Amino acid sequence: MMYNYAKYKKYDLTKISDLTEFPDADTISDWAETAMSWANGNGLINGHEDSGRIDPQGSTTRAQAASILMNFDLNVAK
């Protein structure tokens, strides 16, 4: 969702990361890979510290969603 908003606002979409560092990277849906790579590259989604997993099929807590929004504001929004 944040990737599509950034695209709409014409923010820089070139900063991406290599998701293969996550042990569960193969569970990221094909349609979501670009957005996840962008979100990770911009510090919006960093994975779980305890497991090193990005958990693309998992649920998001309210605190995690707030962190994503805050990181978007700090790292992406102009």
mmCIF file with all atom_site columns, N, CA and C in Angstrom, residues 12-68:
data_model
loop_
_atom_site.group_PDB
_atom_site.id
_atom_site.type_symbol
_atom_site.label_atom_id
_atom_site.label_alt_id
_atom_site.label_comp_id
_atom_site.label_asym_id
_atom_site.label_entity_id
_atom_site.label_seq_id
_atom_site.pdbx_PDB_ins_code
_atom_site.Cartn_x
_atom_site.Cartn_y
_atom_site.Cartn_z
_atom_site.occupancy
_atom_site.B_iso_or_equiv
_atom_site.pdbx_formal_charge
_atom_site.auth_seq_id
_atom_site.auth_comp_id
_atom_site.auth_asym_id
_atom_site.auth_atom_id
_atom_site.pdbx_PDB_model_num
ATOM 1   N N  . ASP A 1 12 ? 10.754 8.698   -5.073 1.00 0.00 ? 12 ASP A N  1
ATOM 2   C CA . ASP A 1 12 ? 11.797 7.836   -5.621 1.00 0.00 ? 12 ASP A CA 1
ATOM 3   C C  . ASP A 1 12 ? 11.493 6.370   -5.287 1.00 0.00 ? 12 ASP A C  1
ATOM 4   N N  . LEU A 1 13 ? 11.422 5.534   -6.291 1.00 0.00 ? 13 LEU A N  1
ATOM 5   C CA . LEU A 1 13 ? 11.140 4.110   -6.107 1.00 0.00 ? 13 LEU A CA 1
ATOM 6   C C  . LEU A 1 13 ? 12.352 3.240   -6.414 1.00 0.00 ? 13 LEU A C  1
ATOM 7   N N  . THR A 1 14 ? 13.512 3.859   -6.580 1.00 0.00 ? 14 THR A N  1
ATOM 8   C CA . THR A 1 14 ? 14.686 3.102   -7.018 1.00 0.00 ? 14 THR A CA 1
ATOM 9   C C  . THR A 1 14 ? 15.457 2.439   -5.887 1.00 0.00 ? 14 THR A C  1
ATOM 10  N N  . LYS A 1 15 ? 15.268 2.878   -4.660 1.00 0.00 ? 15 LYS A N  1
ATOM 11  C CA . LYS A 1 15 ? 16.020 2.293   -3.544 1.00 0.00 ? 15 LYS A CA 1
ATOM 12  C C  . LYS A 1 15 ? 15.348 0.979   -3.135 1.00 0.00 ? 15 LYS A C  1
ATOM 13  N N  . ILE A 1 16 ? 16.011 -0.131  -3.461 1.00 0.00 ? 16 ILE A N  1
ATOM 14  C CA . ILE A 1 16 ? 15.468 -1.453  -3.162 1.00 0.00 ? 16 ILE A CA 1
ATOM 15  C C  . ILE A 1 16 ? 16.520 -2.288  -2.438 1.00 0.00 ? 16 ILE A C  1
ATOM 16  N N  . SER A 1 17 ? 16.110 -3.427  -1.938 1.00 0.00 ? 17 SER A N  1
ATOM 17  C CA . SER A 1 17 ? 17.069 -4.317  -1.275 1.00 0.00 ? 17 SER A CA 1
ATOM 18  C C  . SER A 1 17 ? 16.911 -5.734  -1.812 1.00 0.00 ? 17 SER A C  1
ATOM 19  N N  . ASP A 1 18 ? 17.894 -6.537  -1.519 1.00 0.00 ? 18 ASP A N  1
ATOM 20  C CA . ASP A 1 18 ? 17.896 -7.946  -1.906 1.00 0.00 ? 18 ASP A CA 1
ATOM 21  C C  . ASP A 1 18 ? 17.202 -8.745  -0.803 1.00 0.00 ? 18 ASP A C  1
ATOM 22  N N  . LEU A 1 19 ? 16.040 -9.268  -1.101 1.00 0.00 ? 19 LEU A N  1
ATOM 23  C CA . LEU A 1 19 ? 15.245 -9.973  -0.098 1.00 0.00 ? 19 LEU A CA 1
ATOM 24  C C  . LEU A 1 19 ? 15.732 -11.392 0.169  1.00 0.00 ? 19 LEU A C  1
ATOM 25  N N  . THR A 1 20 ? 16.710 -11.865 -0.594 1.00 0.00 ? 20 THR A N  1
ATOM 26  C CA . THR A 1 20 ? 17.175 -13.239 -0.397 1.00 0.00 ? 20 THR A CA 1
ATOM 27  C C  . THR A 1 20 ? 17.906 -13.418 0.929  1.00 0.00 ? 20 THR A C  1
ATOM 28  N N  . GLU A 1 21 ? 18.216 -12.311 1.627  1.00 0.00 ? 21 GLU A N  1
ATOM 29  C CA . GLU A 1 21 ? 18.844 -12.422 2.943  1.00 0.00 ? 21 GLU A CA 1
ATOM 30  C C  . GLU A 1 21 ? 17.879 -12.989 3.986  1.00 0.00 ? 21 GLU A C  1
ATOM 31  N N  . PHE A 1 22 ? 16.600 -12.959 3.694  1.00 0.00 ? 22 PHE A N  1
ATOM 32  C CA . PHE A 1 22 ? 15.603 -13.495 4.614  1.00 0.00 ? 22 PHE A CA 1
ATOM 33  C C  . PHE A 1 22 ? 15.352 -14.967 4.307  1.00 0.00 ? 22 PHE A C  1
ATOM 34  N N  . PRO A 1 23 ? 15.337 -15.820 5.336  1.00 0.00 ? 23 PRO A N  1
ATOM 35  C CA . PRO A 1 23 ? 15.163 -17.258 5.089  1.00 0.00 ? 23 PRO A CA 1
ATOM 36  C C  . PRO A 1 23 ? 13.800 -17.618 4.503  1.00 0.00 ? 23 PRO A C  1
ATOM 37  N N  . ASP A 1 24 ? 12.818 -16.764 4.650  1.00 0.00 ? 24 ASP A N  1
ATOM 38  C CA . ASP A 1 24 ? 11.489 -17.051 4.122  1.00 0.00 ? 24 ASP A CA 1
ATOM 39  C C  . ASP A 1 24 ? 11.154 -16.193 2.901  1.00 0.00 ? 24 ASP A C  1
ATOM 40  N N  . ALA A 1 25 ? 12.175 -15.675 2.225  1.00 0.00 ? 25 ALA A N  1
ATOM 41  C CA . ALA A 1 25 ? 11.959 -14.818 1.063  1.00 0.00 ? 25 ALA A CA 1
ATOM 42  C C  . ALA A 1 25 ? 11.180 -15.525 -0.037 1.00 0.00 ? 25 ALA A C  1
ATOM 43  N N  . ASP A 1 26 ? 11.309 -16.831 -0.115 1.00 0.00 ? 26 ASP A N  1
ATOM 44  C CA . ASP A 1 26 ? 10.605 -17.580 -1.161 1.00 0.00 ? 26 ASP A CA 1
ATOM 45  C C  . ASP A 1 26 ? 9.098  -17.633 -0.938 1.00 0.00 ? 26 ASP A C  1
ATOM 46  N N  . THR A 1 27 ? 8.616  -17.165 0.208  1.00 0.00 ? 27 THR A N  1
ATOM 47  C CA . THR A 1 27 ? 7.172  -17.153 0.467  1.00 0.00 ? 27 THR A CA 1
ATOM 48  C C  . THR A 1 27 ? 6.534  -15.813 0.106  1.00 0.00 ? 27 THR A C  1
ATOM 49  N N  . ILE A 1 28 ? 7.338  -14.875 -0.399 1.00 0.00 ? 28 ILE A N  1
ATOM 50  C CA . ILE A 1 28 ? 6.797  -13.592 -0.850 1.00 0.00 ? 28 ILE A CA 1
ATOM 51  C C  . ILE A 1 28 ? 6.112  -13.823 -2.189 1.00 0.00 ? 28 ILE A C  1
ATOM 52  N N  . SER A 1 29 ? 4.868  -13.412 -2.297 1.00 0.00 ? 29 SER A N  1
ATOM 53  C CA . SER A 1 29 ? 4.122  -13.565 -3.546 1.00 0.00 ? 29 SER A CA 1
ATOM 54  C C  . SER A 1 29 ? 4.801  -12.772 -4.654 1.00 0.00 ? 29 SER A C  1
ATOM 55  N N  . ASP A 1 30 ? 4.763  -13.319 -5.859 1.00 0.00 ? 30 ASP A N  1
ATOM 56  C CA . ASP A 1 30 ? 5.402  -12.667 -7.004 1.00 0.00 ? 30 ASP A CA 1
ATOM 57  C C  . ASP A 1 30 ? 4.919  -11.230 -7.180 1.00 0.00 ? 30 ASP A C  1
ATOM 58  N N  . TRP A 1 31 ? 3.623  -11.015 -7.015 1.00 0.00 ? 31 TRP A N  1
ATOM 59  C CA . TRP A 1 31 ? 3.063  -9.684  -7.233 1.00 0.00 ? 31 TRP A CA 1
ATOM 60  C C  . TRP A 1 31 ? 3.530  -8.677  -6.174 1.00 0.00 ? 31 TRP A C  1
ATOM 61  N N  . ALA A 1 32 ? 4.054  -9.149  -5.042 1.00 0.00 ? 32 ALA A N  1
ATOM 62  C CA . ALA A 1 32 ? 4.449  -8.267  -3.949 1.00 0.00 ? 32 ALA A CA 1
ATOM 63  C C  . ALA A 1 32 ? 5.959  -8.053  -3.858 1.00 0.00 ? 32 ALA A C  1
ATOM 64  N N  . GLU A 1 33 ? 6.737  -8.762  -4.659 1.00 0.00 ? 33 GLU A N  1
ATOM 65  C CA . GLU A 1 33 ? 8.197  -8.692  -4.534 1.00 0.00 ? 33 GLU A CA 1
ATOM 66  C C  . GLU A 1 33 ? 8.758  -7.288  -4.715 1.00 0.00 ? 33 GLU A C  1
ATOM 67  N N  . THR A 1 34 ? 8.310  -6.568  -5.709 1.00 0.00 ? 34 THR A N  1
ATOM 68  C CA . THR A 1 34 ? 8.829  -5.220  -5.959 1.00 0.00 ? 34 THR A CA 1
ATOM 69  C C  . THR A 1 34 ? 8.538  -4.303  -4.776 1.00 0.00 ? 34 THR A C  1
ATOM 70  N N  . ALA A 1 35 ? 7.309  -4.324  -4.301 1.00 0.00 ? 35 ALA A N  1
ATOM 71  C CA . ALA A 1 35 ? 6.920  -3.462  -3.186 1.00 0.00 ? 35 ALA A CA 1
ATOM 72  C C  . ALA A 1 35 ? 7.646  -3.853  -1.901 1.00 0.00 ? 35 ALA A C  1
ATOM 73  N N  . MET A 1 36 ? 7.804  -5.146  -1.653 1.00 0.00 ? 36 MET A N  1
ATOM 74  C CA . MET A 1 36 ? 8.512  -5.592  -0.452 1.00 0.00 ? 36 MET A CA 1
ATOM 75  C C  . MET A 1 36 ? 9.987  -5.206  -0.517 1.00 0.00 ? 36 MET A C  1
ATOM 76  N N  . SER A 1 37 ? 10.593 -5.357  -1.682 1.00 0.00 ? 37 SER A N  1
ATOM 77  C CA . SER A 1 37 ? 11.990 -4.985  -1.854 1.00 0.00 ? 37 SER A CA 1
ATOM 78  C C  . SER A 1 37 ? 12.172 -3.484  -1.636 1.00 0.00 ? 37 SER A C  1
ATOM 79  N N  . TRP A 1 38 ? 11.239 -2.697  -2.150 1.00 0.00 ? 38 TRP A N  1
ATOM 80  C CA . TRP A 1 38 ? 11.277 -1.256  -1.950 1.00 0.00 ? 38 TRP A CA 1
ATOM 81  C C  . TRP A 1 38 ? 11.074 -0.904  -0.469 1.00 0.00 ? 38 TRP A C  1
ATOM 82  N N  . ALA A 1 39 ? 10.082 -1.526  0.177  1.00 0.00 ? 39 ALA A N  1
ATOM 83  C CA . ALA A 1 39 ? 9.799  -1.248  1.590  1.00 0.00 ? 39 ALA A CA 1
ATOM 84  C C  . ALA A 1 39 ? 10.990 -1.612  2.472  1.00 0.00 ? 39 ALA A C  1
ATOM 85  N N  . ASN A 1 40 ? 11.642 -2.714  2.181  1.00 0.00 ? 40 ASN A N  1
ATOM 86  C CA . ASN A 1 40 ? 12.814 -3.102  2.956  1.00 0.00 ? 40 ASN A CA 1
ATOM 87  C C  . ASN A 1 40 ? 13.981 -2.169  2.661  1.00 0.00 ? 40 ASN A C  1
ATOM 88  N N  . GLY A 1 41 ? 14.171 -1.824  1.417  1.00 0.00 ? 41 GLY A N  1
ATOM 89  C CA . GLY A 1 41 ? 15.258 -0.934  1.038  1.00 0.00 ? 41 GLY A CA 1
ATOM 90  C C  . GLY A 1 41 ? 15.147 0.457   1.635  1.00 0.00 ? 41 GLY A C  1
ATOM 91  N N  . ASN A 1 42 ? 13.924 0.863   1.950  1.00 0.00 ? 42 ASN A N  1
ATOM 92  C CA . ASN A 1 42 ? 13.688 2.178   2.537  1.00 0.00 ? 42 ASN A CA 1
ATOM 93  C C  . ASN A 1 42 ? 13.455 2.126   4.038  1.00 0.00 ? 42 ASN A C  1
ATOM 94  N N  . GLY A 1 43 ? 13.668 0.959   4.640  1.00 0.00 ? 43 GLY A N  1
ATOM 95  C CA . GLY A 1 43 ? 13.576 0.837   6.086  1.00 0.00 ? 43 GLY A CA 1
ATOM 96  C C  . GLY A 1 43 ? 12.169 0.791   6.635  1.00 0.00 ? 43 GLY A C  1
ATOM 97  N N  . LEU A 1 44 ? 11.186 0.534   5.794  1.00 0.00 ? 44 LEU A N  1
ATOM 98  C CA . LEU A 1 44 ? 9.807  0.452   6.273  1.00 0.00 ? 44 LEU A CA 1
ATOM 99  C C  . LEU A 1 44 ? 9.532  -0.900  6.919  1.00 0.00 ? 44 LEU A C  1
ATOM 100 N N  . ILE A 1 45 ? 10.019 -1.957  6.297  1.00 0.00 ? 45 ILE A N  1
ATOM 101 C CA . ILE A 1 45 ? 9.835  -3.316  6.786  1.00 0.00 ? 45 ILE A CA 1
ATOM 102 C C  . ILE A 1 45 ? 11.213 -3.946  6.905  1.00 0.00 ? 45 ILE A C  1
ATOM 103 N N  . ASN A 1 46 ? 11.575 -4.344  8.110  1.00 0.00 ? 46 ASN A N  1
ATOM 104 C CA . ASN A 1 46 ? 12.934 -4.826  8.352  1.00 0.00 ? 46 ASN A CA 1
ATOM 105 C C  . ASN A 1 46 ? 13.018 -6.281  8.788  1.00 0.00 ? 46 ASN A C  1
ATOM 106 N N  . GLY A 1 47 ? 11.916 -6.941  8.927  1.00 0.00 ? 47 GLY A N  1
ATOM 107 C CA . GLY A 1 47 ? 11.922 -8.325  9.380  1.00 0.00 ? 47 GLY A CA 1
ATOM 108 C C  . GLY A 1 47 ? 11.943 -8.416  10.891 1.00 0.00 ? 47 GLY A C  1
ATOM 109 N N  . HIS A 1 48 ? 11.830 -9.630  11.383 1.00 0.00 ? 48 HIS A N  1
ATOM 110 C CA . HIS A 1 48 ? 11.798 -9.891  12.820 1.00 0.00 ? 48 HIS A CA 1
ATOM 111 C C  . HIS A 1 48 ? 13.218 -10.114 13.336 1.00 0.00 ? 48 HIS A C  1
ATOM 112 N N  . GLU A 1 49 ? 13.592 -9.380  14.363 1.00 0.00 ? 49 GLU A N  1
ATOM 113 C CA . GLU A 1 49 ? 14.942 -9.485  14.916 1.00 0.00 ? 49 GLU A CA 1
ATOM 114 C C  . GLU A 1 49 ? 15.212 -10.869 15.487 1.00 0.00 ? 49 GLU A C  1
ATOM 115 N N  . ASP A 1 50 ? 14.212 -11.465 16.115 1.00 0.00 ? 50 ASP A N  1
ATOM 116 C CA . ASP A 1 50 ? 14.422 -12.746 16.796 1.00 0.00 ? 50 ASP A CA 1
ATOM 117 C C  . ASP A 1 50 ? 14.596 -13.920 15.838 1.00 0.00 ? 50 ASP A C  1
ATOM 118 N N  . SER A 1 51 ? 13.936 -13.877 14.688 1.00 0.00 ? 51 SER A N  1
ATOM 119 C CA . SER A 1 51 ? 13.992 -15.020 13.778 1.00 0.00 ? 51 SER A CA 1
ATOM 120 C C  . SER A 1 51 ? 14.704 -14.709 12.458 1.00 0.00 ? 51 SER A C  1
ATOM 121 N N  . GLY A 1 52 ? 14.885 -13.425 12.164 1.00 0.00 ? 52 GLY A N  1
ATOM 122 C CA . GLY A 1 52 ? 15.497 -13.052 10.897 1.00 0.00 ? 52 GLY A CA 1
ATOM 123 C C  . GLY A 1 52 ? 14.567 -13.218 9.711  1.00 0.00 ? 52 GLY A C  1
ATOM 124 N N  . ARG A 1 53 ? 13.312 -13.481 9.977  1.00 0.00 ? 53 ARG A N  1
ATOM 125 C CA . ARG A 1 53 ? 12.326 -13.702 8.910  1.00 0.00 ? 53 ARG A CA 1
ATOM 126 C C  . ARG A 1 53 ? 11.600 -12.402 8.584  1.00 0.00 ? 53 ARG A C  1
ATOM 127 N N  . ILE A 1 54 ? 11.135 -12.293 7.347  1.00 0.00 ? 54 ILE A N  1
ATOM 128 C CA . ILE A 1 54 ? 10.353 -11.131 6.941  1.00 0.00 ? 54 ILE A CA 1
ATOM 129 C C  . ILE A 1 54 ? 8.855  -11.416 7.087  1.00 0.00 ? 54 ILE A C  1
ATOM 130 N N  . ASP A 1 55 ? 8.468  -12.671 7.113  1.00 0.00 ? 55 ASP A N  1
ATOM 131 C CA . ASP A 1 55 ? 7.103  -13.134 7.394  1.00 0.00 ? 55 ASP A CA 1
ATOM 132 C C  . ASP A 1 55 ? 6.045  -12.472 6.511  1.00 0.00 ? 55 ASP A C  1
ATOM 133 N N  . PRO A 1 56 ? 6.148  -12.621 5.189  1.00 0.00 ? 56 PRO A N  1
ATOM 134 C CA . PRO A 1 56 ? 5.220  -11.940 4.287  1.00 0.00 ? 56 PRO A CA 1
ATOM 135 C C  . PRO A 1 56 ? 3.780  -12.467 4.359  1.00 0.00 ? 56 PRO A C  1
ATOM 136 N N  . GLN A 1 57 ? 3.597  -13.650 4.874  1.00 0.00 ? 57 GLN A N  1
ATOM 137 C CA . GLN A 1 57 ? 2.245  -14.221 4.974  1.00 0.00 ? 57 GLN A CA 1
ATOM 138 C C  . GLN A 1 57 ? 1.647  -14.015 6.368  1.00 0.00 ? 57 GLN A C  1
ATOM 139 N N  . GLY A 1 58 ? 2.377  -13.349 7.269  1.00 0.00 ? 58 GLY A N  1
ATOM 140 C CA . GLY A 1 58 ? 1.937  -13.169 8.641  1.00 0.00 ? 58 GLY A CA 1
ATOM 141 C C  . GLY A 1 58 ? 0.999  -11.985 8.815  1.00 0.00 ? 58 GLY A C  1
ATOM 142 N N  . SER A 1 59 ? 0.594  -11.792 10.038 1.00 0.00 ? 59 SER A N  1
ATOM 143 C CA . SER A 1 59 ? -0.271 -10.665 10.398 1.00 0.00 ? 59 SER A CA 1
ATOM 144 C C  . SER A 1 59 ? 0.590  -9.496  10.864 1.00 0.00 ? 59 SER A C  1
ATOM 145 N N  . THR A 1 60 ? 0.026  -8.310  10.797 1.00 0.00 ? 60 THR A N  1
ATOM 146 C CA . THR A 1 60 ? 0.712  -7.113  11.259 1.00 0.00 ? 60 THR A CA 1
ATOM 147 C C  . THR A 1 60 ? 0.010  -6.582  12.501 1.00 0.00 ? 60 THR A C  1
ATOM 148 N N  . THR A 1 61 ? 0.781  -6.293  13.531 1.00 0.00 ? 61 THR A N  1
ATOM 149 C CA . THR A 1 61 ? 0.202  -5.708  14.739 1.00 0.00 ? 61 THR A CA 1
ATOM 150 C C  . THR A 1 61 ? 0.016  -4.207  14.530 1.00 0.00 ? 61 THR A C  1
ATOM 151 N N  . ARG A 1 62 ? -0.735 -3.599  15.401 1.00 0.00 ? 62 ARG A N  1
ATOM 152 C CA . ARG A 1 62 ? -0.938 -2.150  15.333 1.00 0.00 ? 62 ARG A CA 1
ATOM 153 C C  . ARG A 1 62 ? 0.402  -1.425  15.496 1.00 0.00 ? 62 ARG A C  1
ATOM 154 N N  . ALA A 1 63 ? 1.243  -1.915  16.379 1.00 0.00 ? 63 ALA A N  1
ATOM 155 C CA . ALA A 1 63 ? 2.552  -1.295  16.596 1.00 0.00 ? 63 ALA A CA 1
ATOM 156 C C  . ALA A 1 63 ? 3.428  -1.397  15.343 1.00 0.00 ? 63 ALA A C  1
ATOM 157 N N  . GLN A 1 64 ? 3.385  -2.540  14.659 1.00 0.00 ? 64 GLN A N  1
ATOM 158 C CA . GLN A 1 64 ? 4.164  -2.704  13.439 1.00 0.00 ? 64 GLN A CA 1
ATOM 159 C C  . GLN A 1 64 ? 3.661  -1.764  12.340 1.00 0.00 ? 64 GLN A C  1
ATOM 160 N N  . ALA A 1 65 ? 2.343  -1.650  12.220 1.00 0.00 ? 65 ALA A N  1
ATOM 161 C CA . ALA A 1 65 ? 1.766  -0.739  11.223 1.00 0.00 ? 65 ALA A CA 1
ATOM 162 C C  . ALA A 1 65 ? 2.167  0.706   11.522 1.00 0.00 ? 65 ALA A C  1
ATOM 163 N N  . ALA A 1 66 ? 2.141  1.081   12.797 1.00 0.00 ? 66 ALA A N  1
ATOM 164 C CA . ALA A 1 66 ? 2.554  2.435   13.184 1.00 0.00 ? 66 ALA A CA 1
ATOM 165 C C  . ALA A 1 66 ? 4.022  2.662   12.851 1.00 0.00 ? 66 ALA A C  1
ATOM 166 N N  . SER A 1 67 ? 4.846  1.660   13.053 1.00 0.00 ? 67 SER A N  1
ATOM 167 C CA . SER A 1 67 ? 6.266  1.754   12.732 1.00 0.00 ? 67 SER A CA 1
ATOM 168 C C  . SER A 1 67 ? 6.475  1.927   11.228 1.00 0.00 ? 67 SER A C  1
ATOM 169 N N  . ILE A 1 68 ? 5.735  1.196   10.431 1.00 0.00 ? 68 ILE A N  1
ATOM 170 C CA . ILE A 1 68 ? 5.827  1.321   8.970  1.00 0.00 ? 68 ILE A CA 1
ATOM 171 C C  . ILE A 1 68 ? 5.462  2.740   8.548  1.00 0.00 ? 68 ILE A C  1
#
